mmCIF file of C-alpha atoms and ligand atoms in Angstrom:
data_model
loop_
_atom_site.group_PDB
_atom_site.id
_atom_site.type_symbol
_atom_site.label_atom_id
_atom_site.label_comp_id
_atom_site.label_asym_id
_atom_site.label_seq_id
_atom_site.Cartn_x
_atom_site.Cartn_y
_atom_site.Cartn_z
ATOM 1 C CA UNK A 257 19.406 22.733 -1.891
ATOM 2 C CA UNK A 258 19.810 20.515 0.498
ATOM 3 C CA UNK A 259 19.123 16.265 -0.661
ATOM 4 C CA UNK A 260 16.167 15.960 1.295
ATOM 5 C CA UNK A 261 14.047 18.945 -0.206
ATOM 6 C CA UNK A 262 15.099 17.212 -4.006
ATOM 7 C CA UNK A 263 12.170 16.324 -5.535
ATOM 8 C CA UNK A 264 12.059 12.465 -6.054
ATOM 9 C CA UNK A 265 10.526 13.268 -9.590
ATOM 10 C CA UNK A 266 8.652 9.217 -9.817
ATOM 11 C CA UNK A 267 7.394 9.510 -6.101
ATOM 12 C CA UNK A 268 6.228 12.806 -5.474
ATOM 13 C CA UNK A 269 2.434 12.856 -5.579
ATOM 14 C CA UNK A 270 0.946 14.985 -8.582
ATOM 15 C CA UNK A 271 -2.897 15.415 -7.285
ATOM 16 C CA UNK A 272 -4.442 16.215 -10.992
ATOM 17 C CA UNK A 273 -2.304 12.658 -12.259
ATOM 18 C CA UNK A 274 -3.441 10.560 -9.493
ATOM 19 C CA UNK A 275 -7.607 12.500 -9.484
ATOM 20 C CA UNK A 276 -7.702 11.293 -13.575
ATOM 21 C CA UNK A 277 -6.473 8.270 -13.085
ATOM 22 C CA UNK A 278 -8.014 6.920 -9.657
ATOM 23 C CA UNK A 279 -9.990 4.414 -10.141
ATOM 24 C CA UNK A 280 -13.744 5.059 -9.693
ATOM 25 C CA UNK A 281 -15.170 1.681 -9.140
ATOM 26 C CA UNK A 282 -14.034 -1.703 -7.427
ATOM 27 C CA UNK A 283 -13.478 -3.746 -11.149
ATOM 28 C CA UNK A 284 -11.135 -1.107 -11.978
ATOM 29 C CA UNK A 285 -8.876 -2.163 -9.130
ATOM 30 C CA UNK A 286 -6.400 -3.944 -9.938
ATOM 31 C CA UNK A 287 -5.058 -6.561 -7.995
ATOM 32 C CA UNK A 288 -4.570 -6.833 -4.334
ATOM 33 C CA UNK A 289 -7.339 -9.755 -4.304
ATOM 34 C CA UNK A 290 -7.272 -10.690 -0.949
ATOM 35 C CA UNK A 291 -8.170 -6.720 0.668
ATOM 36 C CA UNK A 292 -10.521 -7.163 -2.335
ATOM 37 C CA UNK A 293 -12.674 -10.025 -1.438
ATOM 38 C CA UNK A 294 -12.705 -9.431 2.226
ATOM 39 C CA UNK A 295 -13.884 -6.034 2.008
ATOM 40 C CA UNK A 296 -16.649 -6.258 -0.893
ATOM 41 C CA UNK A 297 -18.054 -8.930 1.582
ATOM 42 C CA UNK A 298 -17.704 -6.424 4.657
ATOM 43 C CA UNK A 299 -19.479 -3.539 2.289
ATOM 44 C CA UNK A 300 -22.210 -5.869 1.432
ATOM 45 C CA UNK A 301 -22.782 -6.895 4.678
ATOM 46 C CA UNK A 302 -22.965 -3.665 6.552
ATOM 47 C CA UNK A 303 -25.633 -2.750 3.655
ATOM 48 C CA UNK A 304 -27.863 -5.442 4.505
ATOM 49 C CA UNK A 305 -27.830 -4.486 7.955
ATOM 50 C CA UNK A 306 -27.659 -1.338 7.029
ATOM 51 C CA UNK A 307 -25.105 -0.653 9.528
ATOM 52 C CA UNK A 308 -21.497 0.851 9.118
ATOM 53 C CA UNK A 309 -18.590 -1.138 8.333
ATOM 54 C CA UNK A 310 -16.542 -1.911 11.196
ATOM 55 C CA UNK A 311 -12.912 0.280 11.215
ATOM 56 C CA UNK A 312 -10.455 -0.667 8.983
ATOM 57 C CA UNK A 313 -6.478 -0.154 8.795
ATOM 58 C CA UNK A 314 -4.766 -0.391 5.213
ATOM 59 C CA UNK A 315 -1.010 -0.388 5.445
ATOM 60 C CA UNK A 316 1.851 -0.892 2.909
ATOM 61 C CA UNK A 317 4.476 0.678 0.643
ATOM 62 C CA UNK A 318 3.611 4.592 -0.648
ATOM 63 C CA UNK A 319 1.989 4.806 -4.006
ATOM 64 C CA UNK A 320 0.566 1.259 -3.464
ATOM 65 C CA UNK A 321 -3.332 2.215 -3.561
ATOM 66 C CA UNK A 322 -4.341 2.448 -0.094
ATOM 67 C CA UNK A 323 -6.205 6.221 -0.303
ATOM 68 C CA UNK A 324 -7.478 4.952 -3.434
ATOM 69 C CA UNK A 325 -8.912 1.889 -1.591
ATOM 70 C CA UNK A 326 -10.785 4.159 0.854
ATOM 71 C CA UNK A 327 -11.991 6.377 -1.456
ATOM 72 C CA UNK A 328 -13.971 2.888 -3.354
ATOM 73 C CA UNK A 329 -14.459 1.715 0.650
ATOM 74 C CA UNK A 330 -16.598 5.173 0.961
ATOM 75 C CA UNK A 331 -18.432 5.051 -2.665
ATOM 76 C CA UNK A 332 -19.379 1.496 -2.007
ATOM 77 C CA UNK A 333 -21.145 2.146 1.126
ATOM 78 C CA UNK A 334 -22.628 5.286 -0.504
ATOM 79 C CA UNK A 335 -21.373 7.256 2.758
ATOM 80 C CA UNK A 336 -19.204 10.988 2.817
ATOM 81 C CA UNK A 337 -15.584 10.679 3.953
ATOM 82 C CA UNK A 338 -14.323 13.267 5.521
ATOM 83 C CA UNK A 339 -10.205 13.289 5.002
ATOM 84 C CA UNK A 340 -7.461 14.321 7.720
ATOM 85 C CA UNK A 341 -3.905 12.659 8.385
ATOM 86 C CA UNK A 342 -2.032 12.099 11.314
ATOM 87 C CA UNK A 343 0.462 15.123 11.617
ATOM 88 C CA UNK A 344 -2.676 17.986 10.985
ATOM 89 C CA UNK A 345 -4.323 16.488 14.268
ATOM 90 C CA UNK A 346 -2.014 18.116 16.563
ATOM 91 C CA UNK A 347 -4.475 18.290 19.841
ATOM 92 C CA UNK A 348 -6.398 16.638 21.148
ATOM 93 C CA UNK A 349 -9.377 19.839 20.537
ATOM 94 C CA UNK A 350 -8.625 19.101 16.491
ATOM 95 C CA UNK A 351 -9.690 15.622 16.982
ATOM 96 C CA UNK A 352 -12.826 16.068 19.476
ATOM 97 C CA UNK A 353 -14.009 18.735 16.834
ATOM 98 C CA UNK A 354 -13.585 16.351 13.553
ATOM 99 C CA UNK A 355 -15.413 13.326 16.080
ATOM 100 C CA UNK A 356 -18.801 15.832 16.769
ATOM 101 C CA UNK A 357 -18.472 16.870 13.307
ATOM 102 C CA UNK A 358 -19.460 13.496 11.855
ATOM 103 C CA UNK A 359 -22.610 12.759 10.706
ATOM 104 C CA UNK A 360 -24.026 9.225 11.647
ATOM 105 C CA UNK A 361 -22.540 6.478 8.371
ATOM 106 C CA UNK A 362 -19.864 8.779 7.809
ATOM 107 C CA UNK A 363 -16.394 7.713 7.003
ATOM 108 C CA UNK A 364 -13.501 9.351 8.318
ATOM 109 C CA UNK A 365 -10.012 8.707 6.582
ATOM 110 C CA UNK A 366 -7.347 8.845 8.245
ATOM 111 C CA UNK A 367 -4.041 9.392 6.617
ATOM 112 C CA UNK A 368 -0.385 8.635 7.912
ATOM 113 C CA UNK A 369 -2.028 7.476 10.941
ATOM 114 C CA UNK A 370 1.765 6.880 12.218
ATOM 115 C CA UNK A 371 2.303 10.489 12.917
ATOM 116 C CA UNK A 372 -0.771 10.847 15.070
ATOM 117 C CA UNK A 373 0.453 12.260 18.783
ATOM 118 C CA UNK A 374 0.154 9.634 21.203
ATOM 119 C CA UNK A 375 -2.345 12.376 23.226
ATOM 120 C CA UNK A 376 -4.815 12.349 20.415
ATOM 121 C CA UNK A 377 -4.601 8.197 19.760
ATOM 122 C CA UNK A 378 -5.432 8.094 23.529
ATOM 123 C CA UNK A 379 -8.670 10.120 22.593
ATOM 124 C CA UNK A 380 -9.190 7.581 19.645
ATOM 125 C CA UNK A 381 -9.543 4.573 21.618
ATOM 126 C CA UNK A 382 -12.831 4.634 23.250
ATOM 127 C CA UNK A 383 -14.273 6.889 20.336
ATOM 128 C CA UNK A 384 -13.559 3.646 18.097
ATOM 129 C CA UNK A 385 -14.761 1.098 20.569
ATOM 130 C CA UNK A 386 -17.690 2.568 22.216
ATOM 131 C CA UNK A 387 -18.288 5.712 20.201
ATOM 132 C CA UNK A 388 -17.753 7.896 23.156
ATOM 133 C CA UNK A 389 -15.623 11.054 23.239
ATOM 134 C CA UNK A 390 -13.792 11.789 27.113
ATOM 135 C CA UNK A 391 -13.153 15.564 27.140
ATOM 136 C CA UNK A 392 -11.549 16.357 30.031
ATOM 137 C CA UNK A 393 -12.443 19.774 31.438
ATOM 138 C CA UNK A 394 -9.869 22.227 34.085
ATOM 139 C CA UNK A 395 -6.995 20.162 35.854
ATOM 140 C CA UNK A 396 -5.798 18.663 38.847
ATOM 141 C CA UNK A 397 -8.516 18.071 41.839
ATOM 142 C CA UNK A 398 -10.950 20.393 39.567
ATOM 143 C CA UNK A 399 -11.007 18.421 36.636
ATOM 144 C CA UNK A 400 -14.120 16.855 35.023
ATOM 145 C CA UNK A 401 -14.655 14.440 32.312
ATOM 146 C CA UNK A 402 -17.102 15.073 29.809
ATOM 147 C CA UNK A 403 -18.488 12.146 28.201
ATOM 148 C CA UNK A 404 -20.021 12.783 24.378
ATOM 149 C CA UNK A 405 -21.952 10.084 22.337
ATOM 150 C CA UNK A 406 -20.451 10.087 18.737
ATOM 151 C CA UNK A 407 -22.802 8.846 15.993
ATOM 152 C CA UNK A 408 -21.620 5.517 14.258
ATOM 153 C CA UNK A 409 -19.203 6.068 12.150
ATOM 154 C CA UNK A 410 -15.838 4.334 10.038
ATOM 155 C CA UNK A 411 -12.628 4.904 10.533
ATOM 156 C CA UNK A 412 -10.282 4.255 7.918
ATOM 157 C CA UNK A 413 -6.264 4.611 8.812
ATOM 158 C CA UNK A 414 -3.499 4.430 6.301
ATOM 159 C CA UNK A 415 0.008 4.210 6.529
ATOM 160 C CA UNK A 416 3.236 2.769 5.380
ATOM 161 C CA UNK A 417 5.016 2.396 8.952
ATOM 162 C CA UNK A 418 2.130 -0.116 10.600
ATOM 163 C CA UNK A 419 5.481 -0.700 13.326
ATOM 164 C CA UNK A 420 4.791 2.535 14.477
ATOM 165 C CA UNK A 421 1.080 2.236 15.444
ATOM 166 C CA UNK A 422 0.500 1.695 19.323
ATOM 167 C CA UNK A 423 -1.186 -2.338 19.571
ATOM 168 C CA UNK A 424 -3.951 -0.584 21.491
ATOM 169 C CA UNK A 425 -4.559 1.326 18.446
ATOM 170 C CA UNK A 426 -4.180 -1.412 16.025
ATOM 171 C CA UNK A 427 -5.873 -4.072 17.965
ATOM 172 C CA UNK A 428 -9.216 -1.393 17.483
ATOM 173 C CA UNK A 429 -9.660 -1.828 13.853
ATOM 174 C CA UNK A 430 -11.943 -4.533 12.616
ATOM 175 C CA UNK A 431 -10.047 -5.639 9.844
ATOM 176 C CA UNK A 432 -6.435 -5.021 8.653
ATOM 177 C CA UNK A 433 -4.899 -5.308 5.699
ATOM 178 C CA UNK A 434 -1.532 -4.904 4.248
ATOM 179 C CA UNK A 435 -1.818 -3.931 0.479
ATOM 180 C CA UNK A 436 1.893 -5.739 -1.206
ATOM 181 C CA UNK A 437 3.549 -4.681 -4.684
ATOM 182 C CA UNK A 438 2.211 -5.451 -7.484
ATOM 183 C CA UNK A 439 3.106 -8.175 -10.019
ATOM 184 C CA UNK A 440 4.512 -6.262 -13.424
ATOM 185 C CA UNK A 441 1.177 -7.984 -14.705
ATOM 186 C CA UNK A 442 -1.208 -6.247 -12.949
ATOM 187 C CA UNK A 443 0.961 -2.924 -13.740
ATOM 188 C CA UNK A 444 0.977 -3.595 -16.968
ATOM 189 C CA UNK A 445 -2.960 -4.058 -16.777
ATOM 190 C CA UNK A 446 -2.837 -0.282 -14.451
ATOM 191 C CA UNK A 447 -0.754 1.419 -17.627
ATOM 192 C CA UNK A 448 -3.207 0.176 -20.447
ATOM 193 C CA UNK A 449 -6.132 1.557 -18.557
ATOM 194 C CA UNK A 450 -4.168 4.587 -18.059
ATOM 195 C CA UNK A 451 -2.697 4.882 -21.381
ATOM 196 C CA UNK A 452 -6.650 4.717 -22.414
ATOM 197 C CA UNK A 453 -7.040 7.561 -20.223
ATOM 198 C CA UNK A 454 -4.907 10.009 -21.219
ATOM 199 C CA UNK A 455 -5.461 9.506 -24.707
ATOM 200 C CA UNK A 456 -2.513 8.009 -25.504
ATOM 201 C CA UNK A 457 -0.974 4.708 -27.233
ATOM 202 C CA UNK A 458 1.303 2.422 -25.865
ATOM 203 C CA UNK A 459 2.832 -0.700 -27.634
ATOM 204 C CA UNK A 460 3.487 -3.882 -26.323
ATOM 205 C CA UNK A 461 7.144 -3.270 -25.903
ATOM 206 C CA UNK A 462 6.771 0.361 -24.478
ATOM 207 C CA UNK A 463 4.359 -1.539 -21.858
ATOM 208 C CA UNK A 464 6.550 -3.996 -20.747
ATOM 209 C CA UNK A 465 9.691 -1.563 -19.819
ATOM 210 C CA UNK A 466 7.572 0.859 -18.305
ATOM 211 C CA UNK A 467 6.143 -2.338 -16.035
ATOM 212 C CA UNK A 468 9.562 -3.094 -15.580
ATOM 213 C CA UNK A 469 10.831 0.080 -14.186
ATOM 214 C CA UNK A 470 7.489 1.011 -11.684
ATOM 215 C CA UNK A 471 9.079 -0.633 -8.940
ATOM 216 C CA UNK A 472 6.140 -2.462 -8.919
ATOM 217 C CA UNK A 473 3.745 1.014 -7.916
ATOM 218 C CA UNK A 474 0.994 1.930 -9.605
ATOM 219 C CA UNK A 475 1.795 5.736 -8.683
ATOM 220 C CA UNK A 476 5.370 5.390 -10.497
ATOM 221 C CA UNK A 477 4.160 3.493 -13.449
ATOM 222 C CA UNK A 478 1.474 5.757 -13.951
ATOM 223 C CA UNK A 479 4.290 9.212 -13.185
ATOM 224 C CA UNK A 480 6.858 7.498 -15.728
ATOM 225 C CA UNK A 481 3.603 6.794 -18.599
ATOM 226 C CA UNK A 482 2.875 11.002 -18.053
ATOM 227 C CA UNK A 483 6.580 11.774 -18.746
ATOM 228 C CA UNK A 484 6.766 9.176 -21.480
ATOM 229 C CA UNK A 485 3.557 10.619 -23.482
ATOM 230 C CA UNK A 486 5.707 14.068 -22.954
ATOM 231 C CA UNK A 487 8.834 13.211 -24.475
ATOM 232 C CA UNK A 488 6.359 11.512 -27.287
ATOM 233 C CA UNK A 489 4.450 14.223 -27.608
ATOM 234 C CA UNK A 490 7.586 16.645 -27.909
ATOM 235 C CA UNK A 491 9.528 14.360 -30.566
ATOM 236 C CA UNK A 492 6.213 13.540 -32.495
ATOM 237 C CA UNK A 493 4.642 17.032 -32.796
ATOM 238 C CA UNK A 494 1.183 15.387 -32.668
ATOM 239 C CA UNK A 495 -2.063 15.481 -30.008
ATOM 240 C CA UNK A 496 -2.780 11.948 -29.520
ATOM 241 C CA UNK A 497 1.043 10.661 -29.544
ATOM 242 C CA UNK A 498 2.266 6.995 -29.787
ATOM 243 C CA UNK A 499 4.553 6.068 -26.966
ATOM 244 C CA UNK A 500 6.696 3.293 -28.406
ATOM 245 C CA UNK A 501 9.742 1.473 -26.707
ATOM 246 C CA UNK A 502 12.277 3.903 -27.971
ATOM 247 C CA UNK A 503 10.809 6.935 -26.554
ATOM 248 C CA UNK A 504 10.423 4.959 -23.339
ATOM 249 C CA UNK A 505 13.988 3.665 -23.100
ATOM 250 C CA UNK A 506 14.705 7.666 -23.961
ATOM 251 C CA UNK A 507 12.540 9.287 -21.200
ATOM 252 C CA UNK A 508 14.003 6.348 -18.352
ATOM 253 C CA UNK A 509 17.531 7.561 -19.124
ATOM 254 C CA UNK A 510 16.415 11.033 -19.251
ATOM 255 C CA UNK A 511 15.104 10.668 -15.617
ATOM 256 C CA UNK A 512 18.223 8.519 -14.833
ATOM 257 C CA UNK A 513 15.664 5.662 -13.955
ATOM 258 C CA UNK A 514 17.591 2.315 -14.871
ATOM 259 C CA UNK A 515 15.947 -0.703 -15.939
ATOM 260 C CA UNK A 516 15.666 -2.104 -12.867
ATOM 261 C CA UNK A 517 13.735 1.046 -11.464
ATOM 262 C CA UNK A 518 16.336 2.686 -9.513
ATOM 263 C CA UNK A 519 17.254 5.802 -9.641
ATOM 264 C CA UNK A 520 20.213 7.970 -8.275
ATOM 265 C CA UNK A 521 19.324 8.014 -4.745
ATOM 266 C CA UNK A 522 18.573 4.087 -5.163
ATOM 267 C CA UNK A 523 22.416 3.843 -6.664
ATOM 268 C CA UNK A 524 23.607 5.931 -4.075
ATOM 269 C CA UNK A 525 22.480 4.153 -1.236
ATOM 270 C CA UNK A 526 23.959 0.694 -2.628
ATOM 271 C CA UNK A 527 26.759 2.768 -3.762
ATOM 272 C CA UNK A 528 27.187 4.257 0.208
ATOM 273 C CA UNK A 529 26.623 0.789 1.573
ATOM 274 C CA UNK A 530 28.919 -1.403 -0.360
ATOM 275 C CA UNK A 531 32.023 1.233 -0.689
ATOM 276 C CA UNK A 532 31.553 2.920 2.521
ATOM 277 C CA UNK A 533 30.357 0.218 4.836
ATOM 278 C CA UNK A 534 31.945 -2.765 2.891
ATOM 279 C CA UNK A 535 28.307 -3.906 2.075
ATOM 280 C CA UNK A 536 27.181 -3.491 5.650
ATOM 281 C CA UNK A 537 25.786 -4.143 8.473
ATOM 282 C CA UNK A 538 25.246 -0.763 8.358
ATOM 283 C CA UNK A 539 22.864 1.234 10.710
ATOM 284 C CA UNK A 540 19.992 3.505 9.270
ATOM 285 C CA UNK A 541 21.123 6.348 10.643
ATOM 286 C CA UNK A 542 24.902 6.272 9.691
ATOM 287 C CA UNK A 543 23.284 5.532 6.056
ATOM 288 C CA UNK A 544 21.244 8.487 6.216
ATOM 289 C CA UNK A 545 23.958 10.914 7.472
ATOM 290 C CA UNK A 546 26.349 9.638 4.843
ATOM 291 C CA UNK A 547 23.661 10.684 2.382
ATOM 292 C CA UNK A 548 23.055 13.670 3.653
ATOM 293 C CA UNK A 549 18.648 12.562 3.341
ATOM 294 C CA UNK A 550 16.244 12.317 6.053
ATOM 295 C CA UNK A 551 15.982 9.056 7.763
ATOM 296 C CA UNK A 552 12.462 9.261 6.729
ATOM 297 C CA UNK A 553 13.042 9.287 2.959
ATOM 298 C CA UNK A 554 14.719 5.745 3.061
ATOM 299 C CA UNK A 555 12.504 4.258 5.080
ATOM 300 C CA UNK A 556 9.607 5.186 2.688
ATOM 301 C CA UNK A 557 10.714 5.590 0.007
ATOM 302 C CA UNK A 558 14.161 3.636 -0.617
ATOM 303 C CA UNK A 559 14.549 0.713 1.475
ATOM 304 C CA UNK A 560 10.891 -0.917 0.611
ATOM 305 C CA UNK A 561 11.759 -1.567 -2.637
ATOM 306 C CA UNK A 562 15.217 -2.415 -2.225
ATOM 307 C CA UNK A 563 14.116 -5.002 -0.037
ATOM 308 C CA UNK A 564 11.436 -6.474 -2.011
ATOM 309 C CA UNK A 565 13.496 -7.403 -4.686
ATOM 310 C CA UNK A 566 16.288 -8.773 -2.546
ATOM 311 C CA UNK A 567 19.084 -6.000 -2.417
ATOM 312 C CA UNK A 568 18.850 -5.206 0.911
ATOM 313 C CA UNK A 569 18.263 -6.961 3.932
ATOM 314 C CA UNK A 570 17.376 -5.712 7.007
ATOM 315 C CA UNK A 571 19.322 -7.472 9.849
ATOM 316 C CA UNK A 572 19.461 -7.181 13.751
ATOM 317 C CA UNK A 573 22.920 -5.513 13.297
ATOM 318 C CA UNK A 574 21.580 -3.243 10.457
ATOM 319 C CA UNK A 575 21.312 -3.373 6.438
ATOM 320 C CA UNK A 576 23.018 -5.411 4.746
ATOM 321 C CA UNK A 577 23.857 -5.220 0.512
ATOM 322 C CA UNK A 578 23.471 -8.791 -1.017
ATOM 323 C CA UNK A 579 25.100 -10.362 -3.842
ATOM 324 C CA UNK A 580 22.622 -8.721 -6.461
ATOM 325 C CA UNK A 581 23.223 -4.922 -5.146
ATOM 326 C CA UNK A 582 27.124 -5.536 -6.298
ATOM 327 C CA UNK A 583 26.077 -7.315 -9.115
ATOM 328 C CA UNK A 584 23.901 -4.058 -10.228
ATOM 329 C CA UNK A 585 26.299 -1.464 -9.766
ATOM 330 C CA UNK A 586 29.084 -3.868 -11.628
ATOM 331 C CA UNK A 587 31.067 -4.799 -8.707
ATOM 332 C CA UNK A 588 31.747 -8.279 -7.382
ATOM 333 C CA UNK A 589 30.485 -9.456 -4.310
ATOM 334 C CA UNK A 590 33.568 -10.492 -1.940
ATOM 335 C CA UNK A 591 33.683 -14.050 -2.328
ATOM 336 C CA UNK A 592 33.883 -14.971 1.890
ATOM 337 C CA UNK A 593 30.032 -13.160 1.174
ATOM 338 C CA UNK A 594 27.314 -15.510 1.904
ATOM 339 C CA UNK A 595 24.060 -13.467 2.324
ATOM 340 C CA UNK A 596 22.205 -16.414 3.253
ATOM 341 C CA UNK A 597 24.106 -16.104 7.018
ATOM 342 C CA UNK A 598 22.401 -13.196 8.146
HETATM 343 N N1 ATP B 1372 -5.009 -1.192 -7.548
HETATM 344 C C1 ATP B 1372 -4.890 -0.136 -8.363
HETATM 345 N N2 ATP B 1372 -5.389 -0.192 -9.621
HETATM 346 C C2 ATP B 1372 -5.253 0.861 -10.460
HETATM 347 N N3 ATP B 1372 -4.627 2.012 -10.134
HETATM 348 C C3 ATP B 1372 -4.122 2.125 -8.905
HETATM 349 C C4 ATP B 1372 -4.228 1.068 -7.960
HETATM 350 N N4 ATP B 1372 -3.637 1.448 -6.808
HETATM 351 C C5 ATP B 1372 -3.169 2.692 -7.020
HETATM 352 N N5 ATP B 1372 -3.455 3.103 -8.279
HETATM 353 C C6 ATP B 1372 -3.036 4.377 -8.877
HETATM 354 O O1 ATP B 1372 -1.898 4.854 -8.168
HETATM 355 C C7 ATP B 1372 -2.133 6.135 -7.624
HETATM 356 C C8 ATP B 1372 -1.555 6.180 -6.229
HETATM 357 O O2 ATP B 1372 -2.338 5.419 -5.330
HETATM 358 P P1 ATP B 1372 -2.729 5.936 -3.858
HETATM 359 O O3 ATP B 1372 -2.720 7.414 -3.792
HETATM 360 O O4 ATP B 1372 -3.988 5.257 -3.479
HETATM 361 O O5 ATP B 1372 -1.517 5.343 -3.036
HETATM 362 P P2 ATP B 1372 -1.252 5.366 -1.456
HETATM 363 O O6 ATP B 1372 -1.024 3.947 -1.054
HETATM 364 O O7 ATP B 1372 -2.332 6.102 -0.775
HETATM 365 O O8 ATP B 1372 0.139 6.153 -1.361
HETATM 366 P P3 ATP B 1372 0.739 7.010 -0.119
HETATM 367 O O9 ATP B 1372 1.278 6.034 0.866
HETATM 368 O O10 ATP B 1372 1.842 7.801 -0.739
HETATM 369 O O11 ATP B 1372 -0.362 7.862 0.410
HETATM 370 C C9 ATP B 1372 -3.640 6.332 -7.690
HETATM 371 O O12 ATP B 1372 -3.992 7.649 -7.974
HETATM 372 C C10 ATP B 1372 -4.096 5.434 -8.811
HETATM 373 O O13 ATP B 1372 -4.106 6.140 -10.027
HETATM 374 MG MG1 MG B 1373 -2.270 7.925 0.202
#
């Protein structure tokens, strides 16, 4: 099987997991205070004028909260949402017929809004800003446009790549907001609530190292808890099992998850870009082919992290490894290596 069809067993999305353990209600949201406050003031406001909320871009890492975020967004202001994402809009025709679909306070959600076809974005602009909808009918000298009043309405985009969104695009939404990692805190907080959840118990100890290795994601802490109660469920025989440090240090190495979060792909890449490329600059591209994975895959899903907690910097020249990324795999950084020059 080819690398990039592996399943990346903390990151790939389990829908029953993340429906149980969603939060249902603002308080239950842990961190991300600033989005927070700004938006429960935006909610509140378009009640009392009991007008819609203006249209409103989340962005930042995967697993970080941002459809659960819209989903509160939509409770909040009592309103439907109706859910697409950016690659099943393929024409134009698939957006005009979600726009007339809408009822008036509706929200529509948006997902990977980074894959929607320039064609369709085009369409987007004046729906967003004048709630109009330009259908252009035949071609050349015969063509027509049709211009279609929309009902008021919210749009809600997510995505991890907010580089990729056209600044006509982004400069539509009323309010952005880039939702970061989370502090092993406010994980901690996620996996008691979830622990609760799920029936299970979790000491102290067991907490902290799951915190630890959730590369600061409330989807992975919550994916490594479920395999955790598993493995504690297996070894303990019982319903309602006790997940206690040992059986947590167990399940990380069974998943090959190491105490800093990373896992084998994680290792690789350092592994790629220190031996092969001497610790870099390397380019994306050459790091991907070495890897034999989709370009795609480390940009989501490898490089965020990596460069959150320092390993990795990104560099006009390309990626470079820093003094820690030796460090973790055991090898010593070159000693002409200051990081601090690029
Ligand atoms: N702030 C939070 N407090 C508590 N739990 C959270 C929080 N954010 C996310 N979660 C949990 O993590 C899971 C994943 O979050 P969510 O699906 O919203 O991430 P996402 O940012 O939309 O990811 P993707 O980019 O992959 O679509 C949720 O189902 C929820 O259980
Ligand atoms: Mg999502």
């Amino acid at each position: 099987m080819p690398k990039s069809e592996r399943p990346r067993a903390p990151l790939a999305q389990d829908p029953t997991l993340e429906l149980t353990l969603r939060p249902e209600v603002f308080e239950e949201y842990v961190g991300q205070k600033q989005a927070k406050e700004n938006l429960l003031i935006a909610i509140q406001a378009a009640r009392l004028r009991e007008g819609t909320l203006d249209h409103i871009l989340l962005h930042g890492p995967a697993g970080i909260g941002k459809t659960t975020l819209a989903h509160l967004i939509a409770k909040h202001m009592t309103a439907t949402m109706r859910v697409t994402s950016g690659p099943a809009i393929e024409r134009v025709g698939d957006l005009a017929s979600i726009l007339t679909n809408l009822e008036p306070g509706e929200v529509l959600f948006i997902d990977e809004a980074h894959r929607l076809p320039r064609m369709v974005e085009e369409v987007l602009y004046p729906a967003m800003e004048a709630r109009t909808l330009d259908i252009i009918l035949g071609k050349g000298t015969a063509a027509r446009t049709l211009q279609l009043n929309l009902p008021p309405f919210t749009l809600i985009a997510a995505t991890t790549r907010v580089g990729l969104l056209s600044s006509p695009l982004r400069s539509r939404f009323g309010q952005a907001f880039r939702l970061d990692f989370y502090t092993d805190d406010e994980i901690e907080e996620i996996l008691g609530r979830s622990a609760r959840l799920l029936g299970v118990s979790l000491d102290a100890q067991a907490k902290k190292r799951i915190a630890k290795a959730a590369r600061q994601t409330p989807r992975i802490a919550n994916r490594l808890l479920k395999r955790a109660r598993d493995v504690a469920q297996v070894e303990g025989g019982t319903k309602s099992p006790n997940i206690d440090d040992v059986t947590t240090e167990r399940t990380l190495s069974m998943l090959e998850i190491d105490e800093k979060g990373l896992d084998k792909l994680d290792r690789e890449y350092l592994r790629i870009l220190i031996e092969k490329f001497k610790g870099g600059p390397a380019g994306i591209q050459a790091l991907a082919a070495s890897l034999s994975e989709e370009e795609d895959t480390l940009l989501d899903f490898v490089e965020p992290y990596l460069m959150q907690i320092g390993y990795v910097l990104r560099t006009p020249r390309g990626r470079v490894a820093a003094a820690e990324a030796w460090e973790h795999l055991g090898l010593k950084p070159p000693d002409n290596r200051n990081t601090k020059l690029f």
